[in-house]
PDB file of C-alpha atoms in Angstrom:
ATOM      1  CA  MET A 654     -12.457  -7.365   0.478  1.00  0.00           C
ATOM      2  CA  PRO A 655     -12.056  -8.933  -2.973  1.00  0.00           C
ATOM      3  CA  ILE A 656      -9.314 -11.157  -1.554  1.00  0.00           C
ATOM      4  CA  MET A 657     -11.583 -12.269   1.281  1.00  0.00           C
ATOM      5  CA  ARG A 658     -14.397 -13.011  -1.181  1.00  0.00           C
ATOM      6  CA  SER A 659     -12.224 -15.253  -3.329  1.00  0.00           C
ATOM      7  CA  ARG A 660     -10.297 -17.171  -0.653  1.00  0.00           C
ATOM      8  CA  PRO A 661     -10.729 -18.160   2.988  1.00  0.00           C
ATOM      9  CA  VAL A 662      -7.699 -16.122   4.126  1.00  0.00           C
ATOM     10  CA  ARG A 663      -7.076 -13.995   7.192  1.00  0.00           C
ATOM     11  CA  VAL A 664      -6.390 -10.322   6.518  1.00  0.00           C
ATOM     12  CA  THR A 665      -4.651  -7.817   8.782  1.00  0.00           C
ATOM     13  CA  ALA A 666      -5.389  -4.117   8.272  1.00  0.00           C
ATOM     14  CA  THR A 667      -3.780  -1.258  10.108  1.00  0.00           C
ATOM     15  CA  ASP A 668      -3.998   2.476   9.725  1.00  0.00           C
ATOM     16  CA  ILE A 669      -3.060   5.536  11.684  1.00  0.00           C
ATOM     17  CA  SER A 670      -6.725   6.590  11.328  1.00  0.00           C
ATOM     18  CA  PRO A 671      -9.292   4.843  13.532  1.00  0.00           C
ATOM     19  CA  THR A 672     -12.030   6.120  11.193  1.00  0.00           C
ATOM     20  CA  SER A 673     -10.616   4.237   8.193  1.00  0.00           C
ATOM     21  CA  LEU A 674     -10.472   1.021  10.173  1.00  0.00           C
ATOM     22  CA  MET A 675     -13.992   1.492  11.483  1.00  0.00           C
ATOM     23  CA  GLN A 676     -15.243   1.861   7.883  1.00  0.00           C
ATOM     24  CA  LEU A 677     -13.476  -1.375   6.913  1.00  0.00           C
ATOM     25  CA  ARG A 678     -14.956  -3.221   9.885  1.00  0.00           C
ATOM     26  CA  THR A 679     -18.422  -1.919   8.990  1.00  0.00           C
ATOM     27  CA  LEU A 680     -17.999  -3.233   5.436  1.00  0.00           C
ATOM     28  CA  ALA A 681     -16.919  -6.636   6.776  1.00  0.00           C
ATOM     29  CA  GLU A 682     -19.977  -6.732   9.037  1.00  0.00           C
ATOM     30  CA  THR A 683     -22.297  -6.000   6.092  1.00  0.00           C
ATOM     31  CA  LEU A 684     -20.724  -8.907   4.190  1.00  0.00           C
ATOM     32  CA  GLU A 685     -21.128 -11.300   7.119  1.00  0.00           C
ATOM     33  CA  GLY A 686     -24.569 -12.445   5.906  1.00  0.00           C
ATOM     34  CA  SER A 687     -23.334 -13.544   2.488  1.00  0.00           C
ATOM     35  CA  MET A 688     -19.842 -14.537   3.672  1.00  0.00           C
ATOM     36  CA  PRO A 689     -20.045 -16.017   7.186  1.00  0.00           C
ATOM     37  CA  GLY A 690     -16.818 -15.698   9.137  1.00  0.00           C
ATOM     38  CA  THR A 691     -15.673 -12.505   7.405  1.00  0.00           C
ATOM     39  CA  THR A 692     -15.338 -10.511  10.611  1.00  0.00           C
ATOM     40  CA  GLN A 693     -13.388 -13.314  12.330  1.00  0.00           C
ATOM     41  CA  ARG A 694     -10.864 -13.391   9.466  1.00  0.00           C
ATOM     42  CA  LEU A 695     -10.233  -9.635   9.593  1.00  0.00           C
ATOM     43  CA  THR A 696      -7.822  -8.164  12.134  1.00  0.00           C
ATOM     44  CA  THR A 697      -7.568  -4.384  12.431  1.00  0.00           C
ATOM     45  CA  PHE A 698      -5.646  -2.139  14.760  1.00  0.00           C
ATOM     46  CA  VAL A 699      -4.554   1.485  14.922  1.00  0.00           C
ATOM     47  CA  ALA A 700      -0.804   1.956  14.545  1.00  0.00           C
ATOM     48  CA  ASP A 701       1.774   4.066  12.801  1.00  0.00           C
ATOM     49  CA  SER A 702       3.212   1.292  10.677  1.00  0.00           C
ATOM     50  CA  ALA A 703       6.212   3.455   9.754  1.00  0.00           C
ATOM     51  CA  ASP A 704       7.271   3.591  13.418  1.00  0.00           C
ATOM     52  CA  PRO A 705       9.856   0.974  14.436  1.00  0.00           C
ATOM     53  CA  ALA A 706       8.446   1.072  17.983  1.00  0.00           C
ATOM     54  CA  ALA A 707       5.184  -0.382  16.588  1.00  0.00           C
ATOM     55  CA  ARG A 708       6.887  -3.713  15.725  1.00  0.00           C
ATOM     56  CA  PRO A 709       5.432  -5.595  18.740  1.00  0.00           C
ATOM     57  CA  GLN A 710       1.915  -4.877  17.434  1.00  0.00           C
ATOM     58  CA  PHE A 711       2.781  -6.611  14.153  1.00  0.00           C
ATOM     59  CA  GLN A 712       4.805  -9.591  15.356  1.00  0.00           C
ATOM     60  CA  GLY A 713       2.993 -12.869  15.693  1.00  0.00           C
ATOM     61  CA  LEU A 714      -0.093 -11.914  13.661  1.00  0.00           C
ATOM     62  CA  GLN A 715       0.608 -14.742  11.201  1.00  0.00           C
ATOM     63  CA  ALA A 716      -1.453 -13.069   8.480  1.00  0.00           C
ATOM     64  CA  ASP A 717      -1.901 -14.773   5.114  1.00  0.00           C
ATOM     65  CA  VAL A 718      -2.122 -11.433   3.297  1.00  0.00           C
ATOM     66  CA  ALA A 719      -1.246  -7.834   4.122  1.00  0.00           C
ATOM     67  CA  LEU A 720      -2.072  -4.884   1.904  1.00  0.00           C
ATOM     68  CA  ILE A 721      -0.394  -1.487   1.636  1.00  0.00           C
ATOM     69  CA  MET A 722      -2.304   0.880  -0.632  1.00  0.00           C
ATOM     70  CA  PHE A 723      -1.065   4.400  -1.323  1.00  0.00           C
ATOM     71  CA  THR A 724       0.518   4.602   2.131  1.00  0.00           C
ATOM     72  CA  LEU A 725       4.175   3.767   1.573  1.00  0.00           C
ATOM     73  CA  SER A 726       4.500   6.898  -0.584  1.00  0.00           C
ATOM     74  CA  ALA A 727       3.256   9.136   2.233  1.00  0.00           C
ATOM     75  CA  VAL A 728       6.254   8.529   4.498  1.00  0.00           C
ATOM     76  CA  PRO A 729       9.945   9.418   4.090  1.00  0.00           C
ATOM     77  CA  PRO A 730      12.241   6.659   2.760  1.00  0.00           C
ATOM     78  CA  SER A 731      13.475   5.763   6.268  1.00  0.00           C
ATOM     79  CA  GLY A 732       9.858   5.223   7.349  1.00  0.00           C
ATOM     80  CA  GLN A 733       9.237   3.139   4.227  1.00  0.00           C
ATOM     81  CA  ALA A 734      11.873   0.655   5.389  1.00  0.00           C
ATOM     82  CA  HIS A 735      10.187   0.408   8.821  1.00  0.00           C
ATOM     83  CA  MET A 736       6.745  -0.010   7.247  1.00  0.00           C
ATOM     84  CA  LEU A 737       7.972  -2.879   5.083  1.00  0.00           C
ATOM     85  CA  ALA A 738       9.731  -4.485   8.065  1.00  0.00           C
ATOM     86  CA  ASN A 739       6.534  -4.253  10.133  1.00  0.00           C
ATOM     87  CA  ALA A 740       4.529  -5.782   7.280  1.00  0.00           C
ATOM     88  CA  TYR A 741       7.068  -8.603   7.049  1.00  0.00           C
ATOM     89  CA  ALA A 742       6.726  -9.218  10.807  1.00  0.00           C
ATOM     90  CA  SER A 743       2.932  -9.468  10.472  1.00  0.00           C
ATOM     91  CA  LEU A 744       2.970 -12.299   7.917  1.00  0.00           C
ATOM     92  CA  ARG A 745       3.149 -16.049   8.387  1.00  0.00           C
ATOM     93  CA  PRO A 746       5.861 -17.863   6.405  1.00  0.00           C
ATOM     94  CA  GLY A 747       4.532 -18.055   2.837  1.00  0.00           C
ATOM     95  CA  GLY A 748       2.272 -15.019   3.407  1.00  0.00           C
ATOM     96  CA  PHE A 749       1.905 -12.240   0.853  1.00  0.00           C
ATOM     97  CA  LEU A 750       2.168  -8.470   0.944  1.00  0.00           C
ATOM     98  CA  CYS A 751       0.350  -6.664  -1.873  1.00  0.00           C
ATOM     99  CA  ILE A 752       1.287  -3.071  -2.610  1.00  0.00           C
ATOM    100  CA  ARG A 753      -0.163  -0.452  -4.911  1.00  0.00           C
ATOM    101  CA  ASP A 754       1.325   3.022  -4.805  1.00  0.00           C
ATOM    102  CA  HIS A 755       2.291   6.023  -6.905  1.00  0.00           C
ATOM    103  CA  GLY A 756       4.567   5.244  -9.839  1.00  0.00           C
ATOM    104  CA  LEU A 757       7.292   7.312 -11.397  1.00  0.00           C
ATOM    105  CA  TYR A 758       6.036   9.783 -14.020  1.00  0.00           C
ATOM    106  CA  ASP A 759       2.458   9.665 -12.812  1.00  0.00           C
ATOM    107  CA  MET A 760       0.609  12.725 -14.099  1.00  0.00           C
ATOM    108  CA  VAL A 761       0.360  14.031 -10.534  1.00  0.00           C
ATOM    109  CA  GLN A 762       4.161  13.961 -10.226  1.00  0.00           C
ATOM    110  CA  LEU A 763       4.602  15.719 -13.557  1.00  0.00           C
ATOM    111  CA  ARG A 764       2.354  18.583 -12.422  1.00  0.00           C
ATOM    112  CA  ILE A 765       4.151  19.264  -9.115  1.00  0.00           C
ATOM    113  CA  PRO A 766       6.098  22.546  -9.216  1.00  0.00           C
ATOM    114  CA  PRO A 767       9.868  22.408  -8.497  1.00  0.00           C
ATOM    115  CA  GLU A 768       9.516  24.408  -5.269  1.00  0.00           C
ATOM    116  CA  GLN A 769       7.671  21.446  -3.760  1.00  0.00           C
ATOM    117  CA  TRP A 770      10.479  18.963  -4.390  1.00  0.00           C
ATOM    118  CA  ALA A 771      11.755  17.470  -1.118  1.00  0.00           C
ATOM    119  CA  GLY A 772      14.244  14.970  -2.592  1.00  0.00           C
ATOM    120  CA  PRO A 773      14.560  12.525  -5.470  1.00  0.00           C
ATOM    121  CA  ASN A 774      11.032  11.518  -6.499  1.00  0.00           C
ATOM    122  CA  MET A 775       9.681  12.989  -3.243  1.00  0.00           C
ATOM    123  CA  TYR A 776       7.475  16.042  -2.989  1.00  0.00           C
ATOM    124  CA  LYS A 777       5.847  18.002  -0.209  1.00  0.00           C
ATOM    125  CA  ARG A 778       2.225  18.774  -0.995  1.00  0.00           C
ATOM    126  CA  GLY A 779       0.566  22.056  -0.102  1.00  0.00           C
ATOM    127  CA  ASP A 780      -1.002  20.451   2.983  1.00  0.00           C
ATOM    128  CA  GLY A 781       2.433  19.331   4.244  1.00  0.00           C
ATOM    129  CA  THR A 782       2.024  15.632   3.454  1.00  0.00           C
ATOM    130  CA  LEU A 783       4.637  13.769   1.432  1.00  0.00           C
ATOM    131  CA  ALA A 784       4.208  12.146  -1.944  1.00  0.00           C
ATOM    132  CA  TYR A 785       6.877   9.700  -3.073  1.00  0.00           C
ATOM    133  CA  PHE A 786       6.829   8.229  -6.585  1.00  0.00           C
ATOM    134  CA  PHE A 787       8.336   4.747  -6.964  1.00  0.00           C
ATOM    135  CA  SER A 788      10.147   3.193  -9.866  1.00  0.00           C
ATOM    136  CA  VAL A 789       9.766  -0.572 -10.099  1.00  0.00           C
ATOM    137  CA  GLU A 790      13.516  -0.869  -9.454  1.00  0.00           C
ATOM    138  CA  ASP A 791      13.198   1.209  -6.270  1.00  0.00           C
ATOM    139  CA  MET A 792      10.204  -0.800  -5.031  1.00  0.00           C
ATOM    140  CA  ARG A 793      12.009  -4.065  -5.770  1.00  0.00           C
ATOM    141  CA  ALA A 794      15.190  -2.939  -3.962  1.00  0.00           C
ATOM    142  CA  LYS A 795      13.300  -1.740  -0.873  1.00  0.00           C
ATOM    143  CA  SER A 796      11.240  -4.926  -0.772  1.00  0.00           C
ATOM    144  CA  GLU A 797      14.296  -7.165  -1.050  1.00  0.00           C
ATOM    145  CA  ALA A 798      16.078  -5.119   1.635  1.00  0.00           C
ATOM    146  CA  ALA A 799      13.116  -5.959   3.909  1.00  0.00           C
ATOM    147  CA  GLN A 800      13.737  -9.689   3.167  1.00  0.00           C
ATOM    148  CA  PHE A 801      10.749 -10.160   0.859  1.00  0.00           C
ATOM    149  CA  HIS A 802      10.816 -12.395  -2.193  1.00  0.00           C
ATOM    150  CA  VAL A 803       9.470 -10.304  -5.087  1.00  0.00           C
ATOM    151  CA  VAL A 804       6.789 -12.313  -6.911  1.00  0.00           C
ATOM    152  CA  ASP A 805       5.666  -9.424  -9.118  1.00  0.00           C
ATOM    153  CA  CYS A 806       6.601  -5.764  -9.441  1.00  0.00           C
ATOM    154  CA  GLU A 807       5.363  -3.749 -12.382  1.00  0.00           C
ATOM    155  CA  TYR A 808       3.910  -0.467 -13.541  1.00  0.00           C
ATOM    156  CA  VAL A 809       0.157  -0.256 -14.017  1.00  0.00           C
ATOM    157  CA  THR A 810      -1.152   2.574 -16.174  1.00  0.00           C
ATOM    158  CA  VAL A 811      -4.754   3.679 -15.806  1.00  0.00           C
ATOM    159  CA  TYR A 812      -6.463   6.302 -17.937  1.00  0.00           C
ATOM    160  CA  ASN A 813      -9.225   8.300 -16.266  1.00  0.00           C
ATOM    161  CA  THR A 814     -11.362  10.732 -18.218  1.00  0.00           C
ATOM    162  CA  ASN A 815     -12.751  13.842 -16.567  1.00  0.00           C
ATOM    163  CA  ARG A 816     -16.464  13.702 -17.437  1.00  0.00           C
ATOM    164  CA  LYS A 817     -16.909  17.447 -17.358  1.00  0.00           C
ATOM    165  CA  THR A 818     -13.892  18.485 -19.442  1.00  0.00           C
ATOM    166  CA  GLY A 819     -13.249  15.289 -21.386  1.00  0.00           C
ATOM    167  CA  VAL A 820      -9.559  15.524 -20.475  1.00  0.00           C
ATOM    168  CA  GLN A 821      -7.859  12.154 -20.181  1.00  0.00           C
ATOM    169  CA  LEU A 822      -5.644  11.718 -17.110  1.00  0.00           C
ATOM    170  CA  ARG A 823      -2.771   9.208 -17.251  1.00  0.00           C
ATOM    171  CA  ARG A 824      -2.133   7.634 -13.865  1.00  0.00           C
ATOM    172  CA  VAL A 825       0.912   5.443 -13.236  1.00  0.00           C
ATOM    173  CA  PHE A 826       1.011   3.101 -10.273  1.00  0.00           C
ATOM    174  CA  VAL A 827       3.483   0.521  -9.026  1.00  0.00           C
ATOM    175  CA  HIS A 828       1.919  -2.840  -8.232  1.00  0.00           C
ATOM    176  CA  ALA A 829       3.940  -5.346  -6.191  1.00  0.00           C
ATOM    177  CA  VAL A 830       3.247  -8.801  -4.801  1.00  0.00           C
ATOM    178  CA  LEU A 831       5.817  -9.826  -2.207  1.00  0.00           C
ATOM    179  CA  GLN A 832       6.187 -13.055  -0.257  1.00  0.00           C
ATOM    180  CA  LYS A 833       7.689 -13.888   3.112  1.00  0.00           C
ATOM    181  CA  LEU A 834       9.499 -17.142   2.461  1.00  0.00           C
ATOM    182  CA  CYS A 835      10.486 -18.097   6.006  1.00  0.00           C
TER     183      CYS A 835
END
């Protein structure tokens, strides 16, 4: 929503969860009074964006901006390539993909026991979901393999303090801005 507040762009959002998309649509509808046209500039649809068979849903959207937040890390590396390819297909030439995801040496990664390792920088959580931790070099390589021009790719470190215990938590994220040139 901050992107939509600052610029008159079209945004495409997809999720495997219809509930998440419904919450986003509801937020857009509440902003309609102060930002007319918000709902018309937002496209949402349910899809598994890591599935290559979902490509037809993404092609031709001509989005100005696509956003992947803490989703790329939840799929195996082969699915990551498909997710990036589907994002690429959804953008107009000159469009941007913004990514924020788990970075290498995040405190969560450092606390995962060895028995949960599922591969290099990939872990299987207790609930069976995956958690992949990106280096900036890995994110850059995967983005370039998907034909994106890398505008920015860096680590972002955030310190959160637990109010009850006073313990400071060091979170490391990878932030990337990618562009579809043609």
